[in-house]
């Protein structure tokens, strides 16, 4: 996954991931590489045609061999000592920074530099370079805050402000600037940050969580985030065309048939994943939580695996080992080509199918998604199923 993040930084893609076709949700909900797809790197190369800021790097900048230290422009402190294989990140960074400094009110120039700083912050965080990650996030947050104050509008469909401002708040808190961190956190939620659990788990916010202001604000923030997610999921469900889906496969644990029809009348999530896929593995705890929370309320989680070995028995052993190590509490089966072909425009792993009580796929998402988003989708589909069943019950009485 490291190579994916380098390509993203060099290409300034709109999402953090390697899926071959980004979705709105990928943009809104993830700071991490969020899907695996062999085609992803090539198809993303055209993601910004016509949208690059003046002075932005061309494809020549990302494909050309990296310059030696003597040829390279003076490094920004953010990149001091940093080397990326086959990518002259110093020249790329300088071009975007120069474009921003020359036109600080040009939306394309602002967005290009902002996105590069943000992605660098994400990358350094993944690499464990936390101090440099905070430095990049601080830079991105300052750029964004100035843009918000100047009422600069970014490209339509881009929803990264909340994530950038949240990372900004954690960087400020780590620097001991608690008042500024609180202000940035408020701004993050006002601008669409929805990862509710991060408010309680981000280590940088530990001191801030003890403040009276944080404790007083948290209930309202929770309400705001849940309402925002509900509206987003409702819009996605309304905009997606349902499609049929069915399978009968072999449960890797019991070796008995596992069929979608076994769960008729339930809301289901079918996770198409692989044990080799980093984003897939990161999403498992959310699916385990969903099964625990909604399993007795008419919900069923199912995993369908695409594994690399050509031997079925070996693949089953691999999946069973991950079921044990990751505490998976729902059935899994090896997916076959017939089942996979039922998914329109399959793009990469993980692919998540949300199935209503009528057995229709109501929503297909690609990539890693936060628990709160998944939870909101399940709650809406359960409520919808309950509403449909009540008139039928009344009619039979």
XYZ file of C-alpha atoms in Angstrom:
397
model
C 0.000 0.000 0.000
C 2.927 2.377 0.369
C 3.341 2.602 -3.406
C -0.328 3.538 -3.728
C 0.107 6.506 -1.413
C 3.155 7.683 -3.351
C 1.255 7.584 -6.620
C -1.555 9.522 -4.999
C 0.759 12.208 -3.702
C 2.444 12.563 -7.068
C -0.830 12.613 -8.988
C -2.832 14.744 -6.523
C -5.842 12.462 -6.736
C -9.079 13.497 -5.108
C -9.262 10.458 -2.851
C -6.924 8.395 -0.739
C -6.952 4.975 -2.323
C -6.329 2.806 -5.338
C -9.880 2.094 -6.478
C -10.257 2.394 -10.223
C -13.288 4.639 -9.964
C -13.605 6.973 -6.943
C -16.985 7.469 -5.295
C -18.342 10.437 -3.414
C -18.171 8.419 -0.226
C -14.516 7.607 -0.706
C -13.800 11.308 -0.899
C -15.915 12.162 2.087
C -15.009 9.406 4.491
C -11.461 8.247 4.178
C -8.009 9.574 4.863
C -6.366 6.230 4.105
C -5.761 4.159 1.001
C -9.213 2.685 0.834
C -9.356 0.057 -1.864
C -7.193 -2.275 -3.914
C -7.596 -2.468 -7.666
C -4.978 -3.385 -10.276
C -6.384 -0.844 -12.716
C -6.599 1.978 -10.232
C -3.213 3.606 -10.750
C -3.533 3.921 -14.523
C -7.115 5.132 -14.605
C -6.480 7.821 -12.009
C -3.834 9.427 -14.182
C -6.527 11.450 -15.975
C -8.412 12.441 -12.841
C -7.407 16.113 -13.076
C -7.415 16.791 -16.805
C -8.062 20.478 -17.234
C -8.204 21.179 -13.494
C -4.552 21.597 -12.518
C -3.445 24.942 -11.130
C -1.037 27.207 -12.974
C 2.475 25.917 -12.441
C 1.277 22.460 -11.371
C 3.378 19.414 -12.265
C 2.629 17.644 -15.505
C 2.810 13.891 -15.984
C 6.460 14.488 -16.819
C 7.013 15.514 -13.213
C 5.803 12.200 -11.813
C 7.286 9.826 -14.373
C 10.755 11.333 -14.769
C 13.569 9.923 -12.626
C 14.058 11.742 -9.349
C 16.728 14.455 -9.452
C 19.903 14.146 -7.450
C 20.345 16.287 -4.349
C 22.548 18.758 -6.287
C 19.901 19.218 -9.006
C 16.964 19.525 -6.648
C 15.470 22.885 -5.581
C 15.894 23.946 -1.954
C 13.753 21.622 0.139
C 10.732 22.838 2.054
C 11.213 22.110 5.792
C 8.242 19.766 5.507
C 10.239 17.552 3.132
C 13.719 17.897 4.609
C 15.480 14.570 4.171
C 12.476 12.944 2.474
C 12.985 10.805 -0.627
C 10.297 8.991 -2.604
C 11.415 6.313 -5.084
C 10.990 7.379 -8.733
C 9.166 10.586 -7.739
C 10.813 14.007 -7.482
C 8.486 15.101 -4.704
C 10.601 18.188 -3.975
C 10.084 19.647 -7.462
C 6.415 18.709 -7.450
C 5.896 20.299 -4.054
C 7.741 23.470 -5.100
C 5.578 23.857 -8.191
C 2.343 23.571 -6.238
C 3.581 25.810 -3.457
C 4.758 28.417 -5.975
C 1.408 28.319 -7.795
C -0.370 28.916 -4.481
C 1.943 31.721 -3.384
C 1.546 33.444 -6.773
C -2.266 33.135 -6.776
C -3.478 32.594 -3.184
C -7.094 33.317 -4.190
C -7.118 31.086 -7.268
C -9.306 28.069 -6.325
C -7.313 25.623 -8.472
C -3.969 26.807 -7.067
C -5.265 26.730 -3.498
C -6.830 23.315 -3.893
C -3.732 21.799 -5.509
C -1.390 22.905 -2.724
C -3.943 22.119 -0.019
C -4.507 18.601 -1.305
C -0.794 17.878 -1.633
C -0.115 18.983 1.960
C -3.066 16.941 3.181
C -1.968 13.789 1.366
C 1.573 14.215 2.655
C 0.178 14.418 6.183
C -1.759 11.203 5.628
C 1.275 9.473 4.121
C 3.651 10.470 6.908
C 1.086 9.332 9.485
C 0.869 5.927 7.810
C 4.648 5.702 7.853
C 4.742 6.456 11.579
C 6.405 9.874 11.157
C 3.887 11.573 13.443
C 5.720 14.864 13.963
C 6.063 15.394 10.208
C 2.464 14.302 9.723
C 1.356 16.972 12.180
C 3.499 19.547 10.375
C 1.854 18.735 7.037
C -1.616 18.719 8.594
C -0.885 22.073 10.228
C 0.089 23.485 6.841
C -3.037 22.093 5.164
C -5.269 23.389 7.943
C -3.829 26.891 7.734
C -4.306 26.949 3.948
C -7.879 25.752 4.245
C -8.772 28.161 7.039
C -7.520 31.087 4.957
C -9.534 29.810 1.992
C -12.683 29.538 4.125
C -12.174 33.059 5.461
C -11.718 34.300 1.888
C -14.866 32.407 0.807
C -12.971 30.514 -1.890
C -15.081 27.785 -3.511
C -13.478 24.458 -4.372
C -14.372 22.049 -7.183
C -17.895 20.640 -6.997
C -18.196 17.200 -5.416
C -15.078 17.533 -3.259
C -15.730 17.101 0.464
C -12.397 16.974 2.247
C -12.702 20.105 4.373
C -13.970 18.308 7.465
C -11.176 15.709 7.390
C -8.478 18.323 6.816
C -9.748 20.503 9.656
C -9.957 17.533 12.009
C -6.341 16.616 11.301
C -5.503 20.306 11.798
C -7.165 20.210 15.231
C -5.125 17.160 16.262
C -1.908 18.842 15.107
C -2.756 21.972 17.079
C -3.592 19.921 20.161
C -0.312 18.011 19.872
C 1.423 21.402 19.790
C -0.286 22.397 23.041
C -2.609 24.939 21.399
C -5.813 23.682 22.981
C -7.980 26.748 22.315
C -7.074 26.768 18.631
C -7.561 23.005 18.478
C -11.070 23.398 19.885
C -11.870 26.069 17.309
C -10.556 23.893 14.481
C -12.570 20.941 15.778
C -15.766 22.996 15.718
C -14.943 24.084 12.190
C -14.288 20.479 11.162
C -17.752 19.377 12.245
C -19.358 22.430 10.650
C -17.609 21.485 7.403
C -18.721 17.872 7.276
C -16.419 15.805 9.508
C -18.420 12.709 10.451
C -16.059 10.204 12.105
C -17.690 10.384 15.505
C -15.523 7.683 17.104
C -12.353 9.666 16.315
C -13.473 12.382 18.716
C -13.156 9.865 21.545
C -10.088 7.966 20.357
C -7.629 10.419 18.753
C -4.677 10.410 21.197
C -3.807 14.045 20.445
C -7.216 15.145 21.763
C -6.850 13.432 25.149
C -6.330 16.668 27.099
C -9.004 18.475 25.111
C -11.537 15.756 25.932
C -11.116 16.610 29.620
C -12.183 20.227 29.088
C -15.660 21.406 30.060
C -16.121 22.952 26.627
C -15.484 19.647 24.849
C -17.785 17.708 27.187
C -20.561 20.269 26.725
C -20.172 20.235 22.941
C -19.953 16.479 22.374
C -23.709 15.688 22.580
C -24.550 18.316 19.970
C -21.668 17.220 17.764
C -22.934 13.636 17.953
C -26.408 14.750 16.888
C -25.036 16.868 14.053
C -22.848 14.043 12.736
C -25.630 11.454 12.877
C -28.073 13.761 11.096
C -25.480 14.548 8.441
C -24.757 10.871 7.817
C -28.458 10.048 7.647
C -29.020 12.719 5.010
C -26.036 11.500 3.022
C -27.103 7.863 3.093
C -30.684 8.791 2.169
C -29.395 10.703 -0.843
C -27.194 7.790 -1.906
C -30.007 5.259 -1.569
C -32.294 7.500 -3.615
C -29.712 7.965 -6.375
C -28.681 4.304 -6.814
C -30.611 1.945 -9.045
C -31.318 -1.343 -7.192
C -30.095 -4.535 -8.813
C -30.646 -8.255 -8.112
C -27.983 -10.376 -6.451
C -27.900 -13.985 -5.346
C -25.429 -16.716 -4.516
C -25.077 -20.215 -3.142
C -21.520 -20.904 -2.027
C -19.725 -22.914 0.667
C -19.236 -21.536 4.171
C -15.480 -21.795 4.814
C -16.022 -22.634 8.486
C -18.877 -25.155 8.399
C -18.338 -26.328 4.794
C -22.123 -26.215 4.435
C -23.962 -24.251 1.709
C -24.178 -20.512 2.346
C -26.902 -18.803 0.332
C -28.213 -15.256 0.391
C -31.690 -16.755 0.364
C -30.957 -18.146 3.841
C -31.348 -14.585 5.134
C -34.500 -13.660 3.244
C -36.351 -10.800 4.934
C -33.212 -9.485 6.640
C -31.086 -6.464 5.852
C -27.688 -7.753 4.747
C -24.270 -6.352 4.013
C -22.189 -8.470 1.652
C -18.508 -7.571 1.895
C -16.491 -8.657 -1.153
C -12.957 -8.710 0.174
C -9.639 -10.498 0.395
C -7.404 -11.405 3.321
C -4.493 -9.873 1.340
C -6.228 -6.476 1.054
C -5.155 -3.895 3.666
C -8.282 -1.690 3.519
C -10.451 -4.837 3.677
C -8.783 -5.937 6.896
C -9.123 -2.478 8.426
C -12.876 -2.529 7.824
C -13.479 -5.878 9.555
C -13.844 -4.405 13.086
C -16.695 -2.208 11.832
C -18.488 -5.209 10.350
C -18.003 -7.159 13.585
C -19.549 -4.249 15.498
C -22.490 -4.114 13.109
C -23.208 -7.823 13.569
C -22.989 -7.473 17.348
C -25.240 -4.418 17.426
C -27.906 -5.349 14.870
C -27.709 -9.149 14.645
C -30.842 -9.603 16.736
C -32.689 -6.790 14.976
C -32.934 -8.360 11.535
C -29.433 -7.755 10.162
C -26.856 -10.183 8.783
C -23.257 -9.564 7.788
C -21.693 -11.837 5.128
C -18.160 -11.963 3.731
C -17.332 -13.201 0.238
C -13.622 -13.727 -0.308
C -11.415 -13.428 -3.373
C -8.134 -15.123 -2.516
C -4.914 -15.472 -4.496
C -4.172 -19.178 -4.348
C -5.556 -21.327 -7.127
C -6.250 -24.069 -4.605
C -9.662 -23.926 -2.912
C -8.565 -25.854 0.178
C -5.607 -23.514 0.731
C -7.821 -20.460 0.304
C -10.298 -21.812 2.837
C -7.547 -22.360 5.384
C -6.310 -18.810 4.820
C -9.760 -17.328 5.379
C -10.403 -19.474 8.455
C -7.137 -18.261 9.980
C -8.178 -14.622 9.494
C -11.659 -15.346 10.852
C -9.955 -16.584 14.020
C -7.273 -13.892 14.284
C -9.616 -10.968 13.504
C -12.568 -12.193 15.563
C -14.961 -12.344 12.608
C -18.447 -13.211 13.878
C -20.241 -13.708 10.567
C -20.111 -16.336 7.799
C -17.622 -16.147 4.946
C -17.380 -18.015 1.646
C -15.067 -18.009 -1.354
C -16.651 -15.988 -4.145
C -16.800 -17.424 -7.661
C -16.777 -15.672 -11.035
C -20.501 -16.251 -11.549
C -21.305 -14.354 -8.351
C -18.784 -11.601 -9.003
C -20.196 -10.971 -12.482
C -23.510 -10.011 -10.896
C -21.914 -6.831 -9.516
C -22.156 -4.088 -12.154
C -18.944 -2.211 -12.906
C -16.901 -4.047 -10.275
C -13.966 -1.782 -9.394
C -11.915 -3.186 -6.529
C -11.703 -4.447 -2.968
C -13.421 -4.048 -0.649
C -16.778 -3.697 -2.403
C -19.726 -3.431 -0.024
C -23.263 -4.344 -1.072
C -26.195 -3.147 1.040
C -29.188 -5.461 0.577
C -32.707 -4.599 1.729
C -35.383 -6.900 3.140
C -36.637 -7.544 -0.392
C -33.273 -9.005 -1.406
C -32.293 -6.094 -3.670
C -28.898 -4.421 -3.651
C -29.778 -0.844 -2.767
C -26.263 0.540 -2.574
C -22.805 -0.480 -3.770
C -19.744 1.189 -2.294
C -16.052 0.727 -3.034
C -13.350 1.166 -0.430
C -12.966 1.493 3.318
C -15.776 3.310 5.125
C -16.128 4.455 8.702
C -18.366 2.600 11.152
C -20.768 5.502 11.643
C -21.532 5.641 7.929
C -22.139 1.883 7.730
C -24.260 2.035 10.870
C -26.422 4.798 9.426
C -27.068 2.785 6.247
C -28.063 -0.324 8.215
C -30.387 1.677 10.484
C -32.138 3.274 7.514
C -32.666 -0.043 5.718
C -33.919 -1.717 8.914
C -36.376 1.133 9.509
C -37.509 0.941 5.905
C -38.101 -2.811 6.194
C -40.003 -2.358 9.433
C -42.213 0.307 7.879
C -43.056 -2.007 4.972
C -43.848 -4.958 7.228
C -46.248 -3.054 9.511
C -49.006 -2.510 6.882
C -48.744 -6.190 5.916
C -49.126 -7.235 9.554
C -52.151 -4.985 9.980
C -53.766 -6.434 6.852
C -53.554 -9.992 8.162
C -55.053 -9.221 11.573
